[in-house]
Short mmCIF file of C-alpha atoms and ligand atoms in Angstrom, two decimals:
data_model
loop_
_atom_site.label_atom_id
_atom_site.label_comp_id
_atom_site.label_asym_id
_atom_site.label_seq_id
_atom_site.Cartn_x
_atom_site.Cartn_y
_atom_site.Cartn_z
CA UNK E 28 78.66 132.53 101.83
CA UNK E 29 79.21 135.55 99.62
CA UNK E 30 77.26 138.78 99.85
CA UNK E 31 76.00 140.18 96.57
CA UNK E 32 75.13 143.66 95.35
CA UNK E 33 71.74 143.02 93.83
CA UNK E 34 69.78 146.11 92.72
CA UNK E 35 66.21 146.06 94.00
CA UNK E 36 64.75 145.61 90.51
CA UNK E 37 66.86 142.47 89.93
CA UNK E 38 66.00 140.70 93.15
CA UNK E 39 63.57 138.24 91.55
CA UNK E 40 66.21 137.24 89.04
CA UNK E 41 68.75 136.64 91.81
CA UNK E 42 66.23 134.71 93.86
CA UNK E 43 65.36 132.48 90.90
CA UNK E 44 69.06 131.60 90.58
CA UNK E 45 69.13 130.55 94.23
CA UNK E 46 70.26 133.68 96.08
CA UNK E 47 69.10 133.99 99.66
CA UNK E 48 68.23 137.19 101.53
CA UNK E 49 70.42 137.89 104.58
CA UNK E 50 68.48 140.36 106.71
CA UNK E 51 71.41 141.02 109.07
CA UNK E 52 73.42 142.42 106.16
CA UNK E 53 70.43 143.62 104.12
CA UNK E 54 71.92 141.83 101.14
CA UNK E 55 71.33 138.85 98.94
CA UNK E 56 73.85 136.08 99.25
CA UNK E 57 75.01 132.85 97.63
CA UNK E 58 76.11 129.89 99.74
CA UNK E 59 77.92 127.43 97.52
CA UNK E 60 81.31 128.44 96.15
CA UNK E 61 80.77 126.40 93.01
CA UNK E 62 77.79 128.62 92.19
CA UNK E 63 79.55 131.97 92.57
CA UNK E 64 80.18 132.32 88.83
CA UNK E 65 76.43 132.30 88.18
CA UNK E 66 76.11 135.47 90.26
CA UNK E 67 79.06 137.23 88.68
CA UNK E 68 77.17 140.35 87.68
CA UNK E 69 76.30 141.03 91.32
CA UNK E 70 79.71 140.27 92.76
CA UNK E 71 81.46 143.55 93.63
CA UNK E 72 84.07 144.29 90.97
CA UNK E 73 86.36 146.81 92.55
CA UNK E 74 87.23 145.09 95.79
CA UNK E 75 89.88 142.78 94.42
CA UNK E 76 90.44 139.53 92.59
CA UNK E 77 90.66 137.10 95.49
CA UNK E 78 87.78 135.64 97.47
CA UNK E 79 88.75 134.27 100.87
CA UNK E 80 86.33 131.47 101.69
CA UNK E 81 84.84 130.13 104.94
CA UNK E 82 87.66 130.80 107.41
CA UNK E 83 91.06 132.37 107.86
CA UNK E 84 93.89 131.81 110.28
CA UNK E 85 95.25 134.38 112.66
CA UNK E 86 98.88 133.38 113.10
CA UNK E 87 100.68 135.05 115.96
CA UNK E 88 104.42 135.21 116.34
CA UNK E 89 106.86 137.18 118.48
CA UNK E 90 109.17 139.72 117.01
CA UNK E 91 111.53 142.38 118.26
CA UNK E 92 110.27 145.90 117.55
CA UNK E 93 112.81 147.68 115.36
CA UNK E 94 112.31 150.88 117.37
CA UNK E 95 112.02 150.05 121.08
CA UNK E 96 113.71 146.62 120.74
CA UNK E 97 111.14 144.97 123.01
CA UNK E 98 109.31 141.78 122.06
CA UNK E 99 105.90 142.31 120.56
CA UNK E 100 103.25 140.01 119.13
CA UNK E 101 102.77 140.22 115.40
CA UNK E 102 100.05 138.71 113.26
CA UNK E 103 100.30 137.09 109.88
CA UNK E 104 96.99 136.09 108.37
CA UNK E 105 96.83 132.60 106.95
CA UNK E 106 94.64 131.54 104.05
CA UNK E 107 93.76 128.05 102.89
CA UNK E 108 90.51 128.16 100.93
CA UNK E 109 90.25 130.91 98.37
CA UNK E 110 89.30 131.69 94.81
CA UNK E 111 91.15 133.65 92.19
CA UNK E 112 89.01 135.67 89.85
CA UNK E 113 90.57 135.93 86.43
CA UNK E 114 89.26 137.51 83.27
CA UNK E 115 89.62 135.90 79.86
CA UNK E 116 90.13 137.74 76.56
CA UNK E 117 86.36 138.12 76.14
CA UNK E 118 86.01 139.79 79.50
CA UNK E 119 84.38 136.74 81.03
CA UNK E 120 85.35 136.26 84.63
CA UNK E 121 86.39 132.84 85.87
CA UNK E 122 86.45 131.67 89.45
CA UNK E 123 89.25 129.27 90.26
CA UNK E 124 89.19 127.51 93.59
CA UNK E 125 92.33 126.74 95.62
CA UNK E 126 92.81 124.63 98.69
CA UNK E 127 96.08 123.03 99.60
CA UNK E 128 98.34 124.33 102.33
CA UNK E 129 97.94 127.27 104.63
CA UNK E 130 99.72 130.25 103.08
CA UNK E 131 100.73 133.38 104.88
CA UNK E 132 99.15 136.50 103.61
CA UNK E 133 101.27 139.56 104.47
CA UNK E 134 98.67 141.97 103.20
CA UNK E 135 94.88 142.01 103.30
CA UNK E 136 93.01 145.20 102.61
CA UNK E 137 90.25 144.68 105.14
CA UNK E 138 88.78 142.22 107.59
CA UNK E 139 85.25 141.61 108.90
CA UNK E 140 84.63 143.68 112.02
CA UNK E 141 84.67 140.83 114.55
CA UNK E 142 88.05 139.61 113.34
CA UNK E 143 89.48 143.10 113.03
CA UNK E 144 88.42 143.99 116.59
CA UNK E 145 90.01 140.85 118.00
CA UNK E 146 93.30 141.28 116.13
CA UNK E 147 93.46 145.02 116.84
CA UNK E 148 92.76 144.79 120.57
CA UNK E 149 94.74 141.71 121.34
CA UNK E 150 97.68 141.96 118.96
CA UNK E 151 97.85 145.49 117.54
CA UNK E 152 96.95 144.52 113.95
CA UNK E 153 94.99 147.60 112.89
CA UNK E 154 94.85 150.46 110.42
CA UNK E 155 97.75 152.80 110.70
CA UNK E 156 99.37 155.45 108.58
CA UNK E 157 102.68 154.49 107.08
CA UNK E 158 105.13 157.11 105.87
CA UNK E 159 106.77 154.49 103.69
CA UNK E 160 103.57 153.53 101.88
CA UNK E 161 102.11 157.08 102.23
CA UNK E 162 98.77 155.73 103.21
CA UNK E 163 96.78 153.91 105.82
CA UNK E 164 96.75 150.15 105.78
CA UNK E 165 96.17 147.12 107.97
CA UNK E 166 99.48 146.76 109.78
CA UNK E 167 101.03 145.33 112.90
CA UNK E 168 101.81 147.84 115.63
CA UNK E 169 104.26 147.38 118.47
CA UNK E 170 102.40 146.56 121.69
CA UNK E 171 104.96 148.53 123.69
CA UNK E 172 105.66 151.71 121.74
CA UNK E 173 102.86 151.65 119.15
CA UNK E 174 105.04 152.08 116.08
CA UNK E 175 104.05 150.33 112.83
CA UNK E 176 106.05 147.20 112.09
CA UNK E 177 106.62 147.47 108.35
CA UNK E 178 105.56 144.51 106.28
CA UNK E 179 108.93 144.07 104.66
CA UNK E 180 110.70 143.95 108.00
CA UNK E 181 108.11 141.57 109.34
CA UNK E 182 107.63 139.05 106.53
CA UNK E 183 110.68 139.13 104.33
CA UNK E 184 113.66 139.34 106.63
CA UNK E 185 115.30 136.04 107.51
CA UNK E 186 114.54 136.44 111.22
CA UNK E 187 110.83 136.91 110.54
CA UNK E 188 108.68 134.71 112.83
CA UNK E 189 106.80 133.75 109.67
CA UNK E 190 109.86 132.45 107.91
CA UNK E 191 109.45 128.77 108.63
CA UNK E 192 112.28 126.34 108.19
CA UNK E 193 111.32 123.47 110.42
CA UNK E 194 108.71 122.10 112.79
CA UNK E 195 110.09 124.01 115.79
CA UNK E 196 109.51 127.34 114.00
CA UNK E 197 105.85 126.45 113.58
CA UNK E 198 105.48 125.26 117.17
CA UNK E 199 106.44 128.75 118.40
CA UNK E 200 103.39 130.23 116.70
CA UNK E 201 99.91 130.64 118.12
CA UNK E 202 97.46 129.69 115.38
CA UNK E 203 93.74 130.39 115.48
CA UNK E 204 91.29 129.16 112.89
CA UNK E 205 88.48 131.69 112.67
CA UNK E 206 85.24 131.28 110.80
CA UNK E 207 84.46 134.15 108.46
CA UNK E 208 80.96 135.59 108.81
CA UNK E 209 80.98 135.85 105.00
CA UNK E 210 83.53 135.34 102.25
CA UNK E 211 85.77 138.33 101.67
CA UNK E 212 86.57 139.74 98.26
CA UNK E 213 89.85 141.53 98.54
CA UNK E 214 93.23 142.36 97.22
CA UNK E 215 95.63 140.24 99.13
CA UNK E 216 99.20 139.28 98.80
CA UNK E 217 99.54 135.54 99.30
CA UNK E 218 103.02 134.15 99.74
CA UNK E 219 103.80 130.68 98.49
CA UNK E 220 106.75 129.06 100.21
CA UNK E 221 107.81 125.46 99.88
CA UNK E 222 107.70 125.18 103.67
CA UNK E 223 104.04 126.23 103.95
CA UNK E 224 102.95 122.62 104.44
CA UNK E 225 104.67 122.73 107.86
CA UNK E 226 101.90 124.94 109.23
CA UNK E 227 99.20 122.29 108.90
CA UNK E 228 101.52 119.46 109.75
CA UNK E 229 103.01 120.87 112.96
CA UNK E 230 100.90 123.88 113.91
CA UNK E 231 98.89 123.87 117.10
CA UNK E 232 95.71 125.06 115.44
CA UNK E 233 92.95 126.21 117.77
CA UNK E 234 89.43 126.94 116.63
CA UNK E 235 88.32 130.35 117.77
CA UNK E 236 84.75 131.63 117.79
CA UNK E 237 84.53 135.38 117.58
ZN1 ZN U 222 108.23 149.14 119.96
#
Protein backbone atom coordinates (compact mmCIF):
# COMPACT_ATOMS: atom_id res chain seq x y z
CA UNK A 1 0.00 0.00 0.00
CA UNK A 2 1.42 3.34 -1.08
CA UNK A 3 0.32 6.69 0.27
CA UNK A 4 -0.34 9.38 -2.31
CA UNK A 5 -0.24 13.16 -2.27
CA UNK A 6 -3.58 13.95 -3.84
CA UNK A 7 -4.62 17.62 -3.80
CA UNK A 8 -8.18 18.06 -2.53
CA UNK A 9 -9.47 19.18 -5.93
CA UNK A 10 -8.17 15.98 -7.58
CA UNK A 11 -9.65 13.53 -5.13
CA UNK A 12 -12.50 12.44 -7.40
CA UNK A 13 -10.04 11.70 -10.16
CA UNK A 14 -7.91 9.58 -7.82
CA UNK A 15 -10.95 7.79 -6.48
CA UNK A 16 -12.16 6.97 -9.99
CA UNK A 17 -8.78 5.33 -10.68
CA UNK A 18 -9.21 3.16 -7.60
CA UNK A 19 -7.46 5.09 -4.83
CA UNK A 20 -8.74 4.49 -1.32
CA UNK A 21 -8.90 6.99 1.53
CA UNK A 22 -6.82 6.06 4.59
CA UNK A 23 -8.22 8.09 7.47
CA UNK A 24 -5.37 7.17 9.85
CA UNK A 25 -2.89 8.89 7.53
CA UNK A 26 -5.35 11.42 6.09
CA UNK A 27 -4.16 10.40 2.65
CA UNK A 28 -5.33 8.57 -0.42
CA UNK A 29 -3.60 5.31 -1.12
CA UNK A 30 -3.18 2.62 -3.76
CA UNK A 31 -2.98 -1.05 -2.80
CA UNK A 32 -1.70 -3.02 -5.76
CA UNK A 33 1.92 -2.51 -6.79
CA UNK A 34 1.09 -3.18 -10.41
CA UNK A 35 -1.18 -0.13 -10.37
CA UNK A 36 1.32 2.34 -8.93
CA UNK A 37 2.26 3.73 -12.34
CA UNK A 38 -1.33 4.88 -12.87
CA UNK A 39 -0.98 7.15 -9.85
CA UNK A 40 2.40 8.53 -10.80
CA UNK A 41 1.42 12.18 -10.65
CA UNK A 42 0.51 11.81 -6.97
CA UNK A 43 3.52 9.78 -5.96
CA UNK A 44 5.97 12.01 -4.08
CA UNK A 45 8.85 12.91 -6.39
CA UNK A 46 11.59 14.09 -4.11
CA UNK A 47 11.79 11.23 -1.65
CA UNK A 48 13.87 8.91 -3.79
CA UNK A 49 13.72 6.42 -6.61
CA UNK A 50 13.14 3.19 -4.71
CA UNK A 51 9.87 1.94 -3.27
CA UNK A 52 10.25 -0.67 -0.55
CA UNK A 53 7.16 -2.87 -0.67
CA UNK A 54 5.19 -4.79 1.97
CA UNK A 55 7.92 -5.71 4.46
CA UNK A 56 11.56 -5.30 5.33
CA UNK A 57 14.00 -7.33 7.35
CA UNK A 58 15.80 -6.14 10.44
CA UNK A 59 19.03 -8.12 10.43
CA UNK A 60 21.00 -8.00 13.64
CA UNK A 61 24.63 -8.94 13.97
CA UNK A 62 27.34 -8.47 16.59
CA UNK A 63 30.30 -6.27 16.00
CA UNK A 64 33.16 -4.87 18.02
CA UNK A 65 32.86 -1.12 18.56
CA UNK A 66 35.90 0.58 17.05
CA UNK A 67 36.08 2.95 20.02
CA UNK A 68 35.35 1.04 23.24
CA UNK A 69 36.15 -2.39 21.73
CA UNK A 70 33.11 -3.99 23.37
CA UNK A 71 30.62 -6.11 21.44
CA UNK A 72 27.55 -4.27 20.29
CA UNK A 73 24.50 -5.20 18.23
CA UNK A 74 24.33 -3.66 14.80
CA UNK A 75 21.47 -3.62 12.34
CA UNK A 76 21.53 -4.04 8.61
CA UNK A 77 18.18 -3.60 6.94
CA UNK A 78 17.25 -6.26 4.43
CA UNK A 79 15.06 -5.71 1.39
CA UNK A 80 13.42 -8.27 -0.86
CA UNK A 81 10.44 -6.69 -2.60
CA UNK A 82 11.03 -3.28 -4.07
CA UNK A 83 10.53 -1.14 -7.14
CA UNK A 84 12.97 1.03 -8.99
CA UNK A 85 11.56 4.18 -10.46
CA UNK A 86 13.35 5.16 -13.63
CA UNK A 87 12.69 7.97 -16.04
CA UNK A 88 12.86 7.54 -19.80
CA UNK A 89 14.02 10.18 -22.30
CA UNK A 90 10.50 11.63 -22.48
CA UNK A 91 10.35 12.12 -18.75
CA UNK A 92 7.92 9.25 -18.29
CA UNK A 93 8.50 7.38 -15.09
CA UNK A 94 8.58 3.60 -15.10
CA UNK A 95 8.12 1.33 -12.12
CA UNK A 96 10.18 -1.83 -12.23
CA UNK A 97 9.47 -4.51 -9.69
CA UNK A 98 12.18 -6.69 -8.11
CA UNK A 99 11.92 -9.74 -5.95
CA UNK A 100 14.64 -12.33 -5.70
CA UNK A 101 16.97 -12.63 -2.75
CA UNK A 102 17.16 -10.62 0.42
CA UNK A 103 19.71 -7.86 -0.08
CA UNK A 104 21.35 -5.86 2.64
CA UNK A 105 20.68 -2.20 2.54
CA UNK A 106 23.43 -0.25 4.32
CA UNK A 107 21.59 3.02 4.00
CA UNK A 108 17.94 3.99 4.20
CA UNK A 109 16.96 7.59 4.66
CA UNK A 110 14.01 6.99 6.94
CA UNK A 111 11.81 4.32 8.45
CA UNK A 112 8.17 4.22 9.56
CA UNK A 113 7.88 5.24 13.21
CA UNK A 114 7.04 1.80 14.63
CA UNK A 115 10.09 0.22 13.00
CA UNK A 116 12.36 3.14 13.85
CA UNK A 117 11.32 3.04 17.53
CA UNK A 118 11.99 -0.69 17.76
CA UNK A 119 15.40 -0.51 16.07
CA UNK A 120 16.43 2.61 17.99
CA UNK A 121 15.46 1.34 21.44
CA UNK A 122 16.56 -2.23 21.08
CA UNK A 123 19.62 -1.95 18.85
CA UNK A 124 20.74 1.68 18.71
CA UNK A 125 19.87 2.22 15.02
CA UNK A 126 18.81 5.87 15.10
CA UNK A 127 19.54 9.31 13.75
CA UNK A 128 22.90 10.61 14.73
CA UNK A 129 25.27 13.31 13.58
CA UNK A 130 28.33 12.09 11.78
CA UNK A 131 31.42 14.24 11.46
CA UNK A 132 32.50 12.17 8.49
CA UNK A 133 29.28 12.71 6.54
CA UNK A 134 28.73 16.19 8.10
CA UNK A 135 25.10 15.49 8.65
CA UNK A 136 22.56 13.48 10.54
CA UNK A 137 21.60 10.08 9.23
CA UNK A 138 20.15 6.76 10.29
CA UNK A 139 23.14 4.99 11.79
CA UNK A 140 24.08 2.26 14.21
CA UNK A 141 25.28 3.44 17.60
CA UNK A 142 27.35 1.45 20.07
CA UNK A 143 25.14 0.12 22.86
CA UNK A 144 27.97 0.59 25.36
CA UNK A 145 29.57 3.95 24.57
CA UNK A 146 27.01 5.46 22.17
CA UNK A 147 29.42 6.31 19.38
CA UNK A 148 28.25 6.06 15.76
CA UNK A 149 29.45 2.95 13.96
CA UNK A 150 30.31 4.29 10.52
CA UNK A 151 28.68 2.55 7.59
CA UNK A 152 31.95 1.84 5.84
CA UNK A 153 33.41 0.16 8.91
CA UNK A 154 30.22 -1.78 9.42
CA UNK A 155 29.32 -3.02 5.95
CA UNK A 156 32.43 -2.99 3.83
CA UNK A 157 35.21 -4.33 6.00
CA UNK A 158 35.92 -8.03 5.68
CA UNK A 159 35.05 -8.70 9.32
CA UNK A 160 31.62 -7.11 8.93
CA UNK A 161 28.85 -9.31 10.39
CA UNK A 162 27.00 -8.66 7.13
CA UNK A 163 29.75 -10.03 4.97
CA UNK A 164 28.40 -13.51 4.42
CA UNK A 165 30.56 -16.29 3.12
CA UNK A 166 28.78 -19.40 4.27
CA UNK A 167 25.76 -20.76 6.11
CA UNK A 168 27.38 -20.38 9.54
CA UNK A 169 27.75 -16.61 9.00
CA UNK A 170 24.02 -16.34 8.38
CA UNK A 171 23.14 -18.52 11.37
CA UNK A 172 24.85 -16.00 13.68
CA UNK A 173 22.38 -13.31 12.65
CA UNK A 174 19.02 -12.53 14.20
CA UNK A 175 16.59 -11.86 11.36
CA UNK A 176 13.17 -10.30 11.78
CA UNK A 177 10.66 -9.94 8.99
CA UNK A 178 8.59 -6.86 9.69
CA UNK A 179 5.47 -5.78 7.87
CA UNK A 180 5.59 -2.20 6.65
CA UNK A 181 2.53 -0.12 7.55
CA UNK A 182 2.86 1.37 4.05
CA UNK A 183 5.38 1.18 1.23
CA UNK A 184 8.33 3.52 1.63
CA UNK A 185 9.67 5.72 -1.11
CA UNK A 186 13.27 6.41 -0.33
CA UNK A 187 16.82 6.75 -1.37
CA UNK A 188 18.49 3.58 -0.34
CA UNK A 189 21.73 1.90 -1.06
CA UNK A 190 21.09 -1.75 -1.85
CA UNK A 191 24.09 -4.04 -1.99
CA UNK A 192 24.07 -6.98 -4.35
CA UNK A 193 26.40 -9.77 -3.35
CA UNK A 194 26.55 -13.21 -4.89
CA UNK A 195 26.13 -14.69 -1.42
CA UNK A 196 22.84 -12.89 -0.71
CA UNK A 197 20.86 -16.06 -1.44
CA UNK A 198 22.33 -17.53 1.78
CA UNK A 199 20.11 -15.26 3.87
CA UNK A 200 16.87 -16.88 2.73
CA UNK A 201 18.35 -20.32 2.52
CA UNK A 202 19.93 -20.49 5.99
CA UNK A 203 18.58 -17.53 7.94
CA UNK A 204 16.43 -18.08 10.99
CA UNK A 205 13.75 -15.63 9.90
CA UNK A 206 11.22 -14.66 12.55
CA UNK A 207 8.07 -12.73 11.80
CA UNK A 208 7.77 -9.72 14.05
CA UNK A 209 4.63 -7.65 14.58
CA UNK A 210 5.36 -4.12 15.65
ZN1 LIG B 1 31.53 1.54 21.97
